[in-house]
Short mmCIF file of N, CA, C and O in Angstrom, two decimals:
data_model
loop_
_atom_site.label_atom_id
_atom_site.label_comp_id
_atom_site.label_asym_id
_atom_site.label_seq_id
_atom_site.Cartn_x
_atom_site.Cartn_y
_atom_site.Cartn_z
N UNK A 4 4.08 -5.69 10.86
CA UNK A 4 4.52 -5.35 9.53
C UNK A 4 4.90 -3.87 9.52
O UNK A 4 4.28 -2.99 10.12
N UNK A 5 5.98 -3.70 8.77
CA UNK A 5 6.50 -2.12 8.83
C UNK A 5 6.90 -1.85 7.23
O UNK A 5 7.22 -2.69 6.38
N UNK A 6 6.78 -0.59 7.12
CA UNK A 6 7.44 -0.11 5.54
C UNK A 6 9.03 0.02 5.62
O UNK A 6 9.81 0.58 6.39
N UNK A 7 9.14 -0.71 4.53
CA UNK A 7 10.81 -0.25 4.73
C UNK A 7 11.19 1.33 4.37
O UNK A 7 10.56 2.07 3.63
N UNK A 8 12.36 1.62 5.09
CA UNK A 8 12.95 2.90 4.68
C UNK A 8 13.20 3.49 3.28
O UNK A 8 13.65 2.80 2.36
N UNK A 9 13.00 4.31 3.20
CA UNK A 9 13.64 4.86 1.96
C UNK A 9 15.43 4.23 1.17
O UNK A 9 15.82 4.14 0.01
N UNK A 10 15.81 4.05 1.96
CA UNK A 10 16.96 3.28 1.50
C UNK A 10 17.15 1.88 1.19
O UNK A 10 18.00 1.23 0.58
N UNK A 11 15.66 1.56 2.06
CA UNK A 11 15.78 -0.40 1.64
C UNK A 11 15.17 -0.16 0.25
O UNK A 11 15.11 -1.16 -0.46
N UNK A 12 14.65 1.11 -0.30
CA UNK A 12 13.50 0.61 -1.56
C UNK A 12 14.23 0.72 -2.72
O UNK A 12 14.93 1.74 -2.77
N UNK A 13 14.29 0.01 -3.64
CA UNK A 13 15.36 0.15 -4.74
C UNK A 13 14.83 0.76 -5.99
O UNK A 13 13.73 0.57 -6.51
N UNK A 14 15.74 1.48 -6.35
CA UNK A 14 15.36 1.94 -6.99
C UNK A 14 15.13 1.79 -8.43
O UNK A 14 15.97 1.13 -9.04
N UNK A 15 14.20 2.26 -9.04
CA UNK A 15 13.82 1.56 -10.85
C UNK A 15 14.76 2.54 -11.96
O UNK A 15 14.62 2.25 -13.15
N UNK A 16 15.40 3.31 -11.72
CA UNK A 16 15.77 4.20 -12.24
C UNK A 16 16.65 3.74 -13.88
O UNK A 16 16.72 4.40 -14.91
N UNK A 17 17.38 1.96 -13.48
CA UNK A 17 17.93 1.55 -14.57
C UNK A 17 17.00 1.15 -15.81
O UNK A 17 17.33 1.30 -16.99
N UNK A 18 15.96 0.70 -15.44
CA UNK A 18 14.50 0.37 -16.17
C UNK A 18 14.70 1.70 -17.11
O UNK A 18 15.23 1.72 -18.22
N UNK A 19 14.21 2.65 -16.51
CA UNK A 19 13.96 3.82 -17.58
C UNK A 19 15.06 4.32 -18.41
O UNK A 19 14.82 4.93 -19.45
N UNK A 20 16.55 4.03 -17.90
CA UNK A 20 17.86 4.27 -18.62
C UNK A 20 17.63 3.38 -20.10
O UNK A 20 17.58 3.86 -21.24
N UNK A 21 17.48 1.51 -19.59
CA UNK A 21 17.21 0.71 -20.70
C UNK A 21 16.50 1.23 -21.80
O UNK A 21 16.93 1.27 -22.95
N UNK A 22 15.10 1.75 -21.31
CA UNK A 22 14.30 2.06 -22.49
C UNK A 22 14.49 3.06 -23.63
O UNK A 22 14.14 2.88 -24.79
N UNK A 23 15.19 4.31 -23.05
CA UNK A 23 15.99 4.90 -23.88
C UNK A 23 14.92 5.79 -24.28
O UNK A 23 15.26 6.66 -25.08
N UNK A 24 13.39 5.79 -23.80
CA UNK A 24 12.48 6.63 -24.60
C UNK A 24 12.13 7.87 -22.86
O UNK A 24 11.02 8.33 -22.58
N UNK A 25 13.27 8.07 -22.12
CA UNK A 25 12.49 8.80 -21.64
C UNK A 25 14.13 9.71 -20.83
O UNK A 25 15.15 9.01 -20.78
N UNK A 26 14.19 10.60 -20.50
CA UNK A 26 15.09 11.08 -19.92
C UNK A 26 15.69 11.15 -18.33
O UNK A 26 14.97 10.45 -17.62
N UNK A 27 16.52 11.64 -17.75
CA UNK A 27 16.45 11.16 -16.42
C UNK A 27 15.52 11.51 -15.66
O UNK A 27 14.88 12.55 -15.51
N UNK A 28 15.51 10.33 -15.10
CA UNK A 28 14.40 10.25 -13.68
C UNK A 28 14.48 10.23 -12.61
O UNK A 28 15.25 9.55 -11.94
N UNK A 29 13.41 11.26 -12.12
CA UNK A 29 13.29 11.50 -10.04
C UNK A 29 12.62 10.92 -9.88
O UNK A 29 11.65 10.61 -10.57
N UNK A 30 13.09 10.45 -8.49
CA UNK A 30 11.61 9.65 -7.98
C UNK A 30 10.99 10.50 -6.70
O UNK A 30 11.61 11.56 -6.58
N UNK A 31 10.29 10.39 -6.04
CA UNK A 31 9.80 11.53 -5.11
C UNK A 31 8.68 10.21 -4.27
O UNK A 31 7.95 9.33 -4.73
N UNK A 32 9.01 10.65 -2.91
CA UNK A 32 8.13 9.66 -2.14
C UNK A 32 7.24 10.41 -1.60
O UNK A 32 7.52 11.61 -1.60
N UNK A 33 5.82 9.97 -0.92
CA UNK A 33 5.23 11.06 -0.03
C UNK A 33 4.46 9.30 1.35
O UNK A 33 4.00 8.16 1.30
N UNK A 34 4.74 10.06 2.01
CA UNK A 34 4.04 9.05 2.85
C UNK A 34 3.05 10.13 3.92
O UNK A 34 3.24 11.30 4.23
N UNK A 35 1.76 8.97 4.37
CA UNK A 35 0.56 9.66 4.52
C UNK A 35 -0.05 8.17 5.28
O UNK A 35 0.11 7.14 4.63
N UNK A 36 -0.55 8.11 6.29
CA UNK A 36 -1.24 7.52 7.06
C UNK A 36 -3.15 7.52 7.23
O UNK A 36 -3.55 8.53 7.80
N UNK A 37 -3.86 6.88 6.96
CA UNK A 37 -5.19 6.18 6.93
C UNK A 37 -6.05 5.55 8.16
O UNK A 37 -6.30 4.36 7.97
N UNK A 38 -6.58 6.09 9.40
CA UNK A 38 -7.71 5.69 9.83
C UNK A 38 -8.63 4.98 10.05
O UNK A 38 -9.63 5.57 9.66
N UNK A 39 -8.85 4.15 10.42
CA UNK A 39 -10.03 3.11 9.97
C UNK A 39 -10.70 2.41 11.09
O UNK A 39 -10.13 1.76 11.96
N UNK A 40 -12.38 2.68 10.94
CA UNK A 40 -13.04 1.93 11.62
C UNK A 40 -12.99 0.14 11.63
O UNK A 40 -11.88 -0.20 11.23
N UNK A 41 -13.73 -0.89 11.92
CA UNK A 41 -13.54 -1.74 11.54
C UNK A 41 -14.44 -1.79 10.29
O UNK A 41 -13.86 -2.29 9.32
N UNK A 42 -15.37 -1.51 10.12
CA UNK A 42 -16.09 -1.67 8.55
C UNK A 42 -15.50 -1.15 7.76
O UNK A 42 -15.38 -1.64 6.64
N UNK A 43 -14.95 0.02 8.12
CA UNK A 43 -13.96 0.87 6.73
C UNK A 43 -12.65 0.06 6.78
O UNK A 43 -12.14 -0.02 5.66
N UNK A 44 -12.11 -0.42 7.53
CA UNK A 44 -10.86 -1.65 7.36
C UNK A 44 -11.33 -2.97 6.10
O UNK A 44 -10.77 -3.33 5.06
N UNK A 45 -12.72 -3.47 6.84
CA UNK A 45 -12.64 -4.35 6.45
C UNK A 45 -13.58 -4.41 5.08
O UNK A 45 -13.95 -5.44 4.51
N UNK A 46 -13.90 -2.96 4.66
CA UNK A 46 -14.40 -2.66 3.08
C UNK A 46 -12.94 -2.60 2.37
O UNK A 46 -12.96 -3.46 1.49
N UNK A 47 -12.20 -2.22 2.38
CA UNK A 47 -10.90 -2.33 1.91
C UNK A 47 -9.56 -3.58 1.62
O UNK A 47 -8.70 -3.75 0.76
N UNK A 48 -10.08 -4.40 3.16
CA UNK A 48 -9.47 -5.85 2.47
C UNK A 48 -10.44 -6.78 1.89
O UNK A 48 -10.15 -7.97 1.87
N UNK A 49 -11.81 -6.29 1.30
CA UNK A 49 -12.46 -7.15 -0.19
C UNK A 49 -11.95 -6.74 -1.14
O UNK A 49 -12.00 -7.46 -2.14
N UNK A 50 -11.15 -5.29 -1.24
CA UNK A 50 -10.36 -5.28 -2.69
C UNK A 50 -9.20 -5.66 -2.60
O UNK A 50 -8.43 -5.16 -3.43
N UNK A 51 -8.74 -6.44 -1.81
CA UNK A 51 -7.14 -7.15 -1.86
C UNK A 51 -7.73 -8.88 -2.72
O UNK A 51 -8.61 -9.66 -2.36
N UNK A 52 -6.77 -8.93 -3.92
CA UNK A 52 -7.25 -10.25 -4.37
C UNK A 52 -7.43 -11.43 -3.75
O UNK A 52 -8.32 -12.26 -3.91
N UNK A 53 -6.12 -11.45 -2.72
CA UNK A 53 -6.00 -12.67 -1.91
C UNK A 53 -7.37 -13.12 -0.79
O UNK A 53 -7.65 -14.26 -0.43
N UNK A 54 -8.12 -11.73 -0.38
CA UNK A 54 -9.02 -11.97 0.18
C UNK A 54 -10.10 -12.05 -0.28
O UNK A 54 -11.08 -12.28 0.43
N UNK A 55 -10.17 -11.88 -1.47
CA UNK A 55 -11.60 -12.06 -2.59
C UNK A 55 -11.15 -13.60 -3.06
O UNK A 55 -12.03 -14.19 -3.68
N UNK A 56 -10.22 -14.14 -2.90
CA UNK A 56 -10.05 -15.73 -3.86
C UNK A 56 -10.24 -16.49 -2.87
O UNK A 56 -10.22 -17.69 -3.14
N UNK A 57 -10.50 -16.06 -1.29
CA UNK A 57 -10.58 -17.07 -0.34
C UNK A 57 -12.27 -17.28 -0.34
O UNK A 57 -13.27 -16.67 -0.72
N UNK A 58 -11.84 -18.79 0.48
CA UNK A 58 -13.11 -18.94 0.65
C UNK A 58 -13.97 -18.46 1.19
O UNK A 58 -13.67 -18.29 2.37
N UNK A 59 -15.84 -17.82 0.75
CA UNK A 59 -16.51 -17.52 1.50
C UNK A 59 -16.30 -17.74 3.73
O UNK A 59 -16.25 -16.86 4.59
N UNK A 60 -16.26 -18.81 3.81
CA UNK A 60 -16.82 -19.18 4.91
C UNK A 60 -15.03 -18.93 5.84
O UNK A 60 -14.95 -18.63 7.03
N UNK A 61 -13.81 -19.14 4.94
CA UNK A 61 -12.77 -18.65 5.85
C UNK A 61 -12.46 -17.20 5.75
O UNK A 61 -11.71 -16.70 6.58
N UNK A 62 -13.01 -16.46 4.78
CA UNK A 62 -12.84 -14.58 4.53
C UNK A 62 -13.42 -14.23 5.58
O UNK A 62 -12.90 -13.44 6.37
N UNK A 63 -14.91 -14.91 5.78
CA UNK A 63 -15.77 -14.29 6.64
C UNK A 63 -15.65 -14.49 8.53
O UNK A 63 -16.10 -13.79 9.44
N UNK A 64 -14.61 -16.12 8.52
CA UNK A 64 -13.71 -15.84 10.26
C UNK A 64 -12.69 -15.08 9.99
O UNK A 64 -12.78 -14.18 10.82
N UNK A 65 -11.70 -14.87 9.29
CA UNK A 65 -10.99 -14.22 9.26
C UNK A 65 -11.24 -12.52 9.55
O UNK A 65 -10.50 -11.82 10.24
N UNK A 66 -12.55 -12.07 8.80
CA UNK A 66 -12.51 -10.78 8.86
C UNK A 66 -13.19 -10.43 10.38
O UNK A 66 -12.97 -9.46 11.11
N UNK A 67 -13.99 -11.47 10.55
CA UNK A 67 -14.60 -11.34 12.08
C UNK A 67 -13.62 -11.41 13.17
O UNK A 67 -13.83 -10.90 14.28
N UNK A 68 -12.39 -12.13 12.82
CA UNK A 68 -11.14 -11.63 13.87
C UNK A 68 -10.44 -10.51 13.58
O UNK A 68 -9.80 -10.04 14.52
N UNK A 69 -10.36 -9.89 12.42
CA UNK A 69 -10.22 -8.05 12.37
C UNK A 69 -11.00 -7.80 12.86
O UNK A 69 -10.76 -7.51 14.03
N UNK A 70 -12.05 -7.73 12.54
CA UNK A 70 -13.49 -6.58 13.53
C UNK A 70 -12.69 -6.28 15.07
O UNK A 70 -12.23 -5.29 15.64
N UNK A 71 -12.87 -8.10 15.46
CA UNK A 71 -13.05 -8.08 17.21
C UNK A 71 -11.96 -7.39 17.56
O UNK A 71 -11.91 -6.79 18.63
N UNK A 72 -10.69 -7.42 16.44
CA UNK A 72 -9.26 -6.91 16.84
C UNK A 72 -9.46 -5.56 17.03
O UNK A 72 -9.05 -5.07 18.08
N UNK A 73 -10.07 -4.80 16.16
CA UNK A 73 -10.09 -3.76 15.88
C UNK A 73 -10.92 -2.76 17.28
O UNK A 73 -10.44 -1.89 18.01
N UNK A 74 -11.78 -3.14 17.24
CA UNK A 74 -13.13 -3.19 17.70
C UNK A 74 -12.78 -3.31 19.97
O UNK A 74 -13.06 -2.50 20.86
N UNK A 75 -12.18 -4.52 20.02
CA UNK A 75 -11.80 -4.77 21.24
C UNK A 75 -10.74 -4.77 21.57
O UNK A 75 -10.67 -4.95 22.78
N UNK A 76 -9.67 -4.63 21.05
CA UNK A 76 -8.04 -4.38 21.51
C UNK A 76 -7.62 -2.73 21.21
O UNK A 76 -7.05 -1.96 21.98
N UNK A 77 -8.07 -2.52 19.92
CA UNK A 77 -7.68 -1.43 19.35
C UNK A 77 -8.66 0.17 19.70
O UNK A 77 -8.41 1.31 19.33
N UNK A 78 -9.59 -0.27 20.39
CA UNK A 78 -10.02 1.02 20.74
C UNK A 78 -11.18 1.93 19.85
O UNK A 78 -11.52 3.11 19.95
N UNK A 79 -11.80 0.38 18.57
CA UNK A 79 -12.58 0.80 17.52
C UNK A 79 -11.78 1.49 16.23
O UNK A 79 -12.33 1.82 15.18
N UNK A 80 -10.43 1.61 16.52
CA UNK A 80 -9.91 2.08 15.12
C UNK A 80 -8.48 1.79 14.56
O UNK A 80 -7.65 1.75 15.46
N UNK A 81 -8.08 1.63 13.57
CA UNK A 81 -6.06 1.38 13.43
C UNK A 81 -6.13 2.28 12.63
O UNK A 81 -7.03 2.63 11.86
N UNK A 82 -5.13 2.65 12.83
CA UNK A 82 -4.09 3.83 11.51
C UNK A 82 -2.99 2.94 10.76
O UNK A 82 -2.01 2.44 11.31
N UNK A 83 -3.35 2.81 9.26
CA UNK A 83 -2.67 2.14 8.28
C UNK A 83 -1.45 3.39 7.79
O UNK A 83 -1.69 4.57 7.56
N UNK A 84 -0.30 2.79 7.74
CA UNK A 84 0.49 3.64 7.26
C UNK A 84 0.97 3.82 5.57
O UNK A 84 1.13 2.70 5.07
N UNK A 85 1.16 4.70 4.80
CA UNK A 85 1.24 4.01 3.52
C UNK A 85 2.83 4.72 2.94
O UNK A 85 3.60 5.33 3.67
N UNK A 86 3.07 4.44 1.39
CA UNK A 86 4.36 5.04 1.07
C UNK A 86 3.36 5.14 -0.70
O UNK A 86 2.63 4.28 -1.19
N UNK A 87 3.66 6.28 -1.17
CA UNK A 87 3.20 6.51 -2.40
C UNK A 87 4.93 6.96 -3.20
O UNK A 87 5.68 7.88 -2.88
N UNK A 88 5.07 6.10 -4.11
CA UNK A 88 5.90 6.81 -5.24
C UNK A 88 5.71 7.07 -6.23
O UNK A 88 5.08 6.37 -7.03
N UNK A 89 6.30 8.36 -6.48
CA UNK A 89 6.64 8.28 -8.28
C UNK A 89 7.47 8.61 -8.77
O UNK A 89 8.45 8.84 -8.06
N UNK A 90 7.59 8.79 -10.12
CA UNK A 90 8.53 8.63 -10.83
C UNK A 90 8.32 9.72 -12.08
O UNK A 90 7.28 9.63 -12.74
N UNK A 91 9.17 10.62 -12.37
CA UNK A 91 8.78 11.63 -13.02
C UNK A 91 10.27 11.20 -13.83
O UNK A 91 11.29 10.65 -13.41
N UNK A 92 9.89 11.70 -15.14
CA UNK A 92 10.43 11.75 -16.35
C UNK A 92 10.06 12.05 -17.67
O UNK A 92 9.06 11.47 -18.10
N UNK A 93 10.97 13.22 -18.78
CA UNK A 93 10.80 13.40 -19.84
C UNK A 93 10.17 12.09 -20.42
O UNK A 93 9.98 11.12 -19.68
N UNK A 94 9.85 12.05 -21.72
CA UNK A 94 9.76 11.40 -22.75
C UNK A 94 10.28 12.11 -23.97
O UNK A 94 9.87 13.18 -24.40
N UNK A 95 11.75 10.95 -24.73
CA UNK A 95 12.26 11.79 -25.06
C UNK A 95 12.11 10.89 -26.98
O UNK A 95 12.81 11.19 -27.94
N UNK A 96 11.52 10.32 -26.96
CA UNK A 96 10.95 9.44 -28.62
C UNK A 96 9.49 9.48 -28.45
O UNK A 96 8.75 9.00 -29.31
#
């Protein structure tokens, strides 16, 4: 899995034109990369919903094949990559 580029991400900019309550808008990206043991990985996918609605008994093979991934291929750690945006604009009503 990869982040798309800055050019695949589209932009919301007509959204805020529609509303008419705010003036033009920048958007500004920052991207920043994350660390992770396997417990600190796998404290982080219990707050993904999809892995809190699964079942006990398949969350818990599933996350035990992150661990081992993590743990025995990976060298005890992965680096998650991330993309943060925002969106700055007056408010103009």
């Amino acid at each position: 899995m990869r982040l798309t580029t800055d050019d695949e991400t589209p932009e919301e900019a007509a959204e805020f034109d529609r509303s008419a309550r705010f003036g033009p808008v920048e958007f500004r990206r920052y991207g920043w990369q994350q660390t992770y043991t396997a417990p600190e990985y796998l404290n982080l996918l219990t707050t993904y919903s999809g892995n809190r609605a699964m079942a006990p008994r398949a969350r818990n093979g599933l996350f035990a094949c992150i661990a081992h991934l993590i743990d025995e291929v990976y060298g005890g750690a992965i680096t998650k990559q991330f993309r943060t945006r925002l969106a700055i604009a007056h408010k103009t009503s």
